[in-house]
PDB file of C-alpha atoms in Angstrom:
ATOM      1  CA  GLY A 160      95.927  58.485  50.537  1.00 58.00           C
ATOM      2  CA  LEU A 161      98.410  60.114  52.880  1.00 70.00           C
ATOM      3  CA  THR A 162      96.680  63.027  54.640  1.00 83.00           C
ATOM      4  CA  LYS A 163      98.550  65.970  56.149  1.00 85.00           C
ATOM      5  CA  GLU A 164      97.595  64.713  59.629  1.00 83.00           C
ATOM      6  CA  THR A 165      98.932  61.202  58.899  1.00 85.00           C
ATOM      7  CA  PHE A 166     102.160  62.651  57.472  1.00 89.00           C
ATOM      8  CA  THR A 167     102.624  64.768  60.637  1.00 90.00           C
ATOM      9  CA  LYS A 168     102.060  61.643  62.789  1.00 89.00           C
ATOM     10  CA  LEU A 169     104.544  59.585  60.765  1.00 92.00           C
ATOM     11  CA  THR A 170     107.183  62.321  61.083  1.00 93.00           C
ATOM     12  CA  ALA A 171     106.669  62.399  64.865  1.00 92.00           C
ATOM     13  CA  PHE A 172     106.924  58.571  65.001  1.00 93.00           C
ATOM     14  CA  GLN A 173     110.199  58.599  63.028  1.00 94.00           C
ATOM     15  CA  THR A 174     111.656  61.199  65.439  1.00 95.00           C
ATOM     16  CA  GLU A 175     110.577  59.129  68.460  1.00 94.00           C
ATOM     17  CA  LEU A 176     112.037  55.951  66.948  1.00 95.00           C
ATOM     18  CA  ALA A 177     115.374  57.702  66.278  1.00 96.00           C
ATOM     19  CA  THR A 178     115.461  58.824  69.949  1.00 95.00           C
ATOM     20  CA  TYR A 179     115.107  55.222  71.164  1.00 95.00           C
ATOM     21  CA  GLN A 180     117.748  53.978  68.725  1.00 95.00           C
ATOM     22  CA  THR A 181     120.144  56.645  70.057  1.00 96.00           C
ATOM     23  CA  GLN A 182     119.367  55.637  73.662  1.00 96.00           C
ATOM     24  CA  ILE A 183     120.193  51.983  72.902  1.00 95.00           C
ATOM     25  CA  THR A 184     123.437  52.977  71.098  1.00 95.00           C
ATOM     26  CA  ASP A 185     124.429  55.217  74.048  1.00 95.00           C
ATOM     27  CA  LEU A 186     124.163  52.272  76.469  1.00 94.00           C
ATOM     28  CA  ALA A 187     127.027  50.389  74.735  1.00 93.00           C
ATOM     29  CA  PRO A 188     129.937  52.608  75.927  1.00 94.00           C
ATOM     30  CA  ALA A 189     128.421  52.828  79.433  1.00 93.00           C
ATOM     31  CA  GLU A 190     128.208  49.015  79.594  1.00 95.00           C
ATOM     32  CA  ALA A 191     131.791  48.641  78.281  1.00 94.00           C
ATOM     33  CA  LEU A 192     133.022  51.084  80.931  1.00 94.00           C
ATOM     34  CA  ALA A 193     131.204  49.225  83.739  1.00 94.00           C
ATOM     35  CA  LEU A 194     132.673  45.897  82.541  1.00 94.00           C
ATOM     36  CA  GLU A 195     136.187  47.383  82.346  1.00 93.00           C
ATOM     37  CA  LYS A 196     135.849  48.841  85.846  1.00 92.00           C
ATOM     38  CA  SER A 197     134.857  45.403  87.125  1.00 92.00           C
ATOM     39  CA  ALA A 198     137.744  43.667  85.268  1.00 91.00           C
ATOM     40  CA  ASN A 199     140.278  45.997  86.911  1.00 92.00           C
ATOM     41  CA  ARG A 200     139.039  45.197  90.410  1.00 88.00           C
ATOM     42  CA  LEU A 201     141.394  43.562  92.894  1.00 89.00           C
ATOM     43  CA  ALA A 202     139.118  40.631  93.543  1.00 89.00           C
ATOM     44  CA  PRO A 203     138.947  36.863  92.868  1.00 91.00           C
ATOM     45  CA  MET A 204     138.148  35.976  89.239  1.00 91.00           C
ATOM     46  CA  THR A 205     134.941  34.184  90.230  1.00 91.00           C
ATOM     47  CA  PHE A 206     133.693  37.387  91.911  1.00 92.00           C
ATOM     48  CA  ILE A 207     134.601  39.508  88.857  1.00 92.00           C
ATOM     49  CA  ARG A 208     132.850  37.048  86.495  1.00 92.00           C
ATOM     50  CA  GLY A 209     129.733  37.143  88.638  1.00 92.00           C
ATOM     51  CA  GLU A 210     129.763  40.927  88.813  1.00 93.00           C
ATOM     52  CA  GLN A 211     130.251  41.238  85.047  1.00 93.00           C
ATOM     53  CA  ALA A 212     127.365  38.848  84.394  1.00 92.00           C
ATOM     54  CA  GLN A 213     125.190  41.068  86.609  1.00 92.00           C
ATOM     55  CA  VAL A 214     126.317  44.206  84.722  1.00 94.00           C
ATOM     56  CA  GLN A 215     125.470  42.573  81.370  1.00 94.00           C
ATOM     57  CA  ARG A 216     122.124  41.447  82.715  1.00 92.00           C
ATOM     58  CA  ASN A 217     121.222  44.947  83.998  1.00 93.00           C
ATOM     59  CA  TYR A 218     122.106  46.522  80.645  1.00 95.00           C
ATOM     60  CA  ALA A 219     120.191  43.811  78.745  1.00 95.00           C
ATOM     61  CA  ILE A 220     117.083  44.685  80.801  1.00 94.00           C
ATOM     62  CA  GLN A 221     117.538  48.419  80.067  1.00 94.00           C
ATOM     63  CA  LYS A 222     117.977  47.681  76.343  1.00 96.00           C
ATOM     64  CA  ALA A 223     114.838  45.509  76.378  1.00 96.00           C
ATOM     65  CA  VAL A 224     112.732  48.308  77.934  1.00 94.00           C
ATOM     66  CA  ILE A 225     113.876  50.817  75.291  1.00 95.00           C
ATOM     67  CA  GLY A 226     113.620  48.156  72.564  1.00 96.00           C
ATOM     68  CA  ALA A 227     109.981  47.514  73.509  1.00 95.00           C
ATOM     69  CA  LYS A 228     109.245  51.253  73.147  1.00 95.00           C
ATOM     70  CA  ALA A 229     110.944  51.242  69.729  1.00 95.00           C
ATOM     71  CA  GLY A 230     108.923  48.167  68.748  1.00 95.00           C
ATOM     72  CA  VAL A 231     105.653  49.922  69.638  1.00 95.00           C
ATOM     73  CA  VAL A 232     106.536  52.979  67.506  1.00 95.00           C
ATOM     74  CA  GLY A 233     107.733  50.749  64.670  1.00 95.00           C
ATOM     75  CA  ALA A 234     104.431  48.870  64.763  1.00 96.00           C
ATOM     76  CA  GLN A 235     102.516  52.189  64.757  1.00 95.00           C
ATOM     77  CA  ILE A 236     104.446  53.386  61.685  1.00 95.00           C
ATOM     78  CA  GLN A 237     103.620  50.184  59.786  1.00 96.00           C
ATOM     79  CA  ALA A 238      99.964  50.123  60.953  1.00 94.00           C
ATOM     80  CA  VAL A 239      99.363  53.765  59.897  1.00 92.00           C
ATOM     81  CA  GLN A 240     100.750  52.903  56.448  1.00 92.00           C
ATOM     82  CA  GLY A 241      98.522  49.817  56.247  1.00 91.00           C
ATOM     83  CA  ASN A 242     101.391  47.269  56.444  1.00 94.00           C
ATOM     84  CA  ILE A 243      99.580  45.006  58.893  1.00 94.00           C
ATOM     85  CA  ALA A 244     101.869  41.952  58.565  1.00 96.00           C
ATOM     86  CA  GLN A 245     104.985  44.022  59.366  1.00 96.00           C
ATOM     87  CA  ALA A 246     103.107  45.820  62.163  1.00 96.00           C
ATOM     88  CA  ARG A 247     102.203  42.461  63.748  1.00 97.00           C
ATOM     89  CA  GLN A 248     105.819  41.238  63.519  1.00 97.00           C
ATOM     90  CA  LEU A 249     107.085  44.340  65.332  1.00 97.00           C
ATOM     91  CA  ALA A 250     104.236  44.107  67.873  1.00 96.00           C
ATOM     92  CA  SER A 251     105.214  40.516  68.690  1.00 97.00           C
ATOM     93  CA  LYS A 252     108.869  41.554  69.164  1.00 97.00           C
ATOM     94  CA  ALA A 253     107.790  44.459  71.409  1.00 96.00           C
ATOM     95  CA  VAL A 254     105.812  42.024  73.614  1.00 97.00           C
ATOM     96  CA  ASP A 255     108.861  39.718  73.961  1.00 97.00           C
ATOM     97  CA  LEU A 256     111.039  42.668  75.003  1.00 97.00           C
ATOM     98  CA  ALA A 257     108.406  43.995  77.427  1.00 96.00           C
ATOM     99  CA  VAL A 258     108.382  40.665  79.333  1.00 97.00           C
ATOM    100  CA  TYR A 259     112.148  40.079  78.941  1.00 96.00           C
ATOM    101  CA  GLU A 260     112.980  40.590  82.631  1.00 95.00           C
ATOM    102  CA  GLN A 261     110.323  38.138  83.824  1.00 96.00           C
ATOM    103  CA  LYS A 262     111.425  35.575  81.198  1.00 96.00           C
ATOM    104  CA  GLN A 263     114.991  35.913  82.525  1.00 95.00           C
ATOM    105  CA  LYS A 264     113.723  35.050  86.017  1.00 94.00           C
ATOM    106  CA  VAL A 265     112.029  31.908  84.686  1.00 97.00           C
ATOM    107  CA  ASP A 266     115.123  30.897  82.676  1.00 95.00           C
ATOM    108  CA  ASP A 267     117.381  31.512  85.695  1.00 92.00           C
ATOM    109  CA  LEU A 268     115.215  29.327  87.941  1.00 93.00           C
ATOM    110  CA  ARG A 269     115.142  26.516  85.372  1.00 94.00           C
ATOM    111  CA  PHE A 270     118.926  26.797  84.915  1.00 92.00           C
ATOM    112  CA  PHE A 271     119.454  26.741  88.708  1.00 90.00           C
ATOM    113  CA  ILE A 272     117.319  23.586  89.089  1.00 91.00           C
ATOM    114  CA  ASP A 273     119.092  21.843  86.177  1.00 91.00           C
ATOM    115  CA  LEU A 274     122.541  22.876  87.434  1.00 90.00           C
ATOM    116  CA  ASN A 275     121.747  21.499  90.911  1.00 90.00           C
ATOM    117  CA  ARG A 276     119.728  18.513  89.664  1.00 91.00           C
ATOM    118  CA  ASP A 277     121.714  16.042  91.839  1.00 91.00           C
ATOM    119  CA  VAL A 278     120.981  18.114  94.971  1.00 91.00           C
ATOM    120  CA  TYR A 279     117.355  18.696  93.908  1.00 88.00           C
ATOM    121  CA  ASP A 280     116.810  14.946  93.434  1.00 91.00           C
ATOM    122  CA  THR A 281     117.991  14.223  97.016  1.00 92.00           C
ATOM    123  CA  LEU A 282     115.578  16.758  98.547  1.00 90.00           C
ATOM    124  CA  GLY A 283     112.395  15.569 100.148  1.00 90.00           C
ATOM    125  CA  LYS A 284     109.034  15.984  98.405  1.00 91.00           C
ATOM    126  CA  GLU A 285     108.211  19.043 100.545  1.00 93.00           C
ATOM    127  CA  LYS A 286     111.363  20.986  99.618  1.00 92.00           C
ATOM    128  CA  GLN A 287     111.050  19.984  95.961  1.00 92.00           C
ATOM    129  CA  GLY A 288     107.460  21.211  96.123  1.00 94.00           C
ATOM    130  CA  ILE A 289     108.594  24.654  97.376  1.00 94.00           C
ATOM    131  CA  ILE A 290     111.114  25.021  94.506  1.00 93.00           C
ATOM    132  CA  ASP A 291     108.574  23.774  91.945  1.00 94.00           C
ATOM    133  CA  GLY A 292     106.014  26.201  93.393  1.00 96.00           C
ATOM    134  CA  ILE A 293     108.360  29.187  92.970  1.00 96.00           C
ATOM    135  CA  LEU A 294     109.045  28.168  89.364  1.00 96.00           C
ATOM    136  CA  ALA A 295     105.322  27.648  88.632  1.00 97.00           C
ATOM    137  CA  GLU A 296     104.480  31.087  90.127  1.00 97.00           C
ATOM    138  CA  ASN A 297     107.054  32.785  87.897  1.00 97.00           C
ATOM    139  CA  VAL A 298     105.889  30.896  84.785  1.00 98.00           C
ATOM    140  CA  ALA A 299     102.277  31.906  85.553  1.00 98.00           C
ATOM    141  CA  GLU A 300     103.378  35.535  85.990  1.00 97.00           C
ATOM    142  CA  LEU A 301     105.225  35.417  82.643  1.00 98.00           C
ATOM    143  CA  ASP A 302     102.123  34.000  80.912  1.00 98.00           C
ATOM    144  CA  LYS A 303      99.901  36.643  82.527  1.00 97.00           C
ATOM    145  CA  ARG A 304     102.180  39.523  81.520  1.00 96.00           C
ATOM    146  CA  THR A 305     102.600  38.169  77.972  1.00 97.00           C
ATOM    147  CA  THR A 306      98.817  37.879  77.526  1.00 97.00           C
ATOM    148  CA  GLU A 307      98.308  41.421  78.869  1.00 97.00           C
ATOM    149  CA  LYS A 308     101.011  42.934  76.622  1.00 97.00           C
ATOM    150  CA  GLN A 309      99.581  41.101  73.588  1.00 97.00           C
ATOM    151  CA  ALA A 310      96.131  42.580  74.344  1.00 97.00           C
ATOM    152  CA  ILE A 311      97.692  46.062  74.691  1.00 97.00           C
ATOM    153  CA  MET A 312      99.503  45.691  71.358  1.00 96.00           C
ATOM    154  CA  GLU A 313      96.195  44.704  69.708  1.00 96.00           C
ATOM    155  CA  LEU A 314      94.711  47.998  70.949  1.00 96.00           C
ATOM    156  CA  ILE A 315      97.763  49.905  69.683  1.00 95.00           C
ATOM    157  CA  LEU A 316      97.405  48.295  66.237  1.00 95.00           C
ATOM    158  CA  GLU A 317      93.674  49.141  66.215  1.00 94.00           C
ATOM    159  CA  THR A 318      94.375  52.791  67.090  1.00 94.00           C
ATOM    160  CA  PRO A 319      97.941  53.526  65.897  1.00 93.00           C
ATOM    161  CA  THR A 320      97.313  57.290  65.789  1.00 90.00           C
ATOM    162  CA  ALA A 321      96.317  57.447  69.488  1.00 91.00           C
ATOM    163  CA  ASN A 322      98.587  59.147  72.003  1.00 87.00           C
ATOM    164  CA  TRP A 323     100.894  56.189  72.743  1.00 89.00           C
ATOM    165  CA  ALA A 324     104.033  58.370  72.491  1.00 82.00           C
ATOM    166  CA  GLY A 325     106.712  57.642  75.077  1.00 80.00           C
ATOM    167  CA  LEU A 326     104.662  55.028  76.906  1.00 84.00           C
ATOM    168  CA  ASP A 327     106.589  52.169  78.459  1.00 88.00           C
ATOM    169  CA  LEU A 328     104.953  48.927  77.277  1.00 91.00           C
ATOM    170  CA  LYS A 329     106.548  47.074  80.212  1.00 90.00           C
ATOM    171  CA  GLY A 330     104.744  49.285  82.782  1.00 90.00           C
ATOM    172  CA  LEU A 331     101.573  50.066  80.808  1.00 92.00           C
ATOM    173  CA  THR A 332      98.447  48.336  82.163  1.00 93.00           C
ATOM    174  CA  LEU A 333      95.566  47.029  80.067  1.00 94.00           C
ATOM    175  CA  GLU A 334      93.167  49.463  81.798  1.00 95.00           C
ATOM    176  CA  GLN A 335      95.341  52.434  80.782  1.00 95.00           C
ATOM    177  CA  ALA A 336      95.604  51.116  77.206  1.00 95.00           C
ATOM    178  CA  VAL A 337      91.823  50.609  76.925  1.00 96.00           C
ATOM    179  CA  SER A 338      91.273  54.207  78.087  1.00 95.00           C
ATOM    180  CA  ILE A 339      93.750  55.631  75.504  1.00 94.00           C
ATOM    181  CA  ALA A 340      92.255  53.521  72.687  1.00 95.00           C
ATOM    182  CA  GLN A 341      88.674  54.511  73.609  1.00 94.00           C
ATOM    183  CA  GLN A 342      89.551  58.219  73.558  1.00 93.00           C
ATOM    184  CA  GLU A 343      91.038  57.835  70.061  1.00 92.00           C
ATOM    185  CA  LYS A 344      88.046  55.817  68.790  1.00 92.00           C
ATOM    186  CA  ALA A 345      85.669  58.517  70.108  1.00 93.00           C
ATOM    187  CA  LYS A 346      87.765  61.205  68.370  1.00 90.00           C
ATOM    188  CA  ILE A 347      87.661  59.278  65.047  1.00 86.00           C
ATOM    189  CA  THR A 348      83.870  58.766  65.353  1.00 88.00           C
ATOM    190  CA  GLN A 349      83.402  62.510  66.021  1.00 87.00           C
ATOM    191  CA  LYS A 350      85.482  63.384  62.949  1.00 83.00           C
ATOM    192  CA  GLU A 351      83.550  60.915  60.781  1.00 83.00           C
ATOM    193  CA  GLN A 352      80.206  62.319  61.968  1.00 84.00           C
ATOM    194  CA  ALA A 353      81.347  65.892  61.348  1.00 83.00           C
ATOM    195  CA  GLN A 354      82.487  64.895  57.846  1.00 79.00           C
ATOM    196  CA  LYS A 355      79.136  63.172  57.206  1.00 81.00           C
ATOM    197  CA  ILE A 356      77.182  66.273  58.285  1.00 87.00           C
ATOM    198  CA  LYS A 357      79.448  68.423  56.087  1.00 79.00           C
ATOM    199  CA  THR A 358      78.791  66.117  53.101  1.00 80.00           C
ATOM    200  CA  GLU A 359      75.035  66.163  53.753  1.00 78.00           C
ATOM    201  CA  ILE A 360      75.008  69.994  53.932  1.00 81.00           C
ATOM    202  CA  VAL A 361      76.899  70.163  50.621  1.00 75.00           C
ATOM    203  CA  GLU A 362      74.478  67.673  49.042  1.00 72.00           C
ATOM    204  CA  VAL A 363      71.388  69.591  50.316  1.00 70.00           C
ATOM    205  CA  GLY A 364      72.921  72.898  49.280  1.00 63.00           C
ATOM    206  CA  GLY A 365      73.718  71.505  45.829  1.00 53.00           C
TER     207      GLY A 365
END
């Protein structure tokens, strides 16, 4: 059943989630203003287009960071209520958002190579190797970060009532997550042991 402690946690989660949703909503007018400012610039159209693309990209990264935080809290809410399938869906989305910036780098590099395929094909093996190496490094980094964030989300789903509040999934390391999860597991074990002793005392007394 829903204990008083669980209810208090769920209420705190809902408040935190609402904060993130407000933060994402608040970014929209700021982005629109930045785009308008750029459009009114006395500059060549190609420059303005490039600048606007950069503005949109910067705001997309900010939205992804906040979205990942919202995804973590959403997953906690579902996990506490025992809705594991929904919790896993939200956890997966949170991981995607946490690695969004690195994925953009990989996509940009692939797009750049494809766009300049005719130039790339005329380069010597050595220069092609350098470009391929940069792409491979970024793909490896994306894979590494994705694996780490997935492992962190597993820990969050295992211990949804731990003190994950306000933590940025993008910057959170696996070591930090393990430490938080272990503290919560120790707390739960202590509570269970105290409850067991209490039950035994009642049984002996009865």
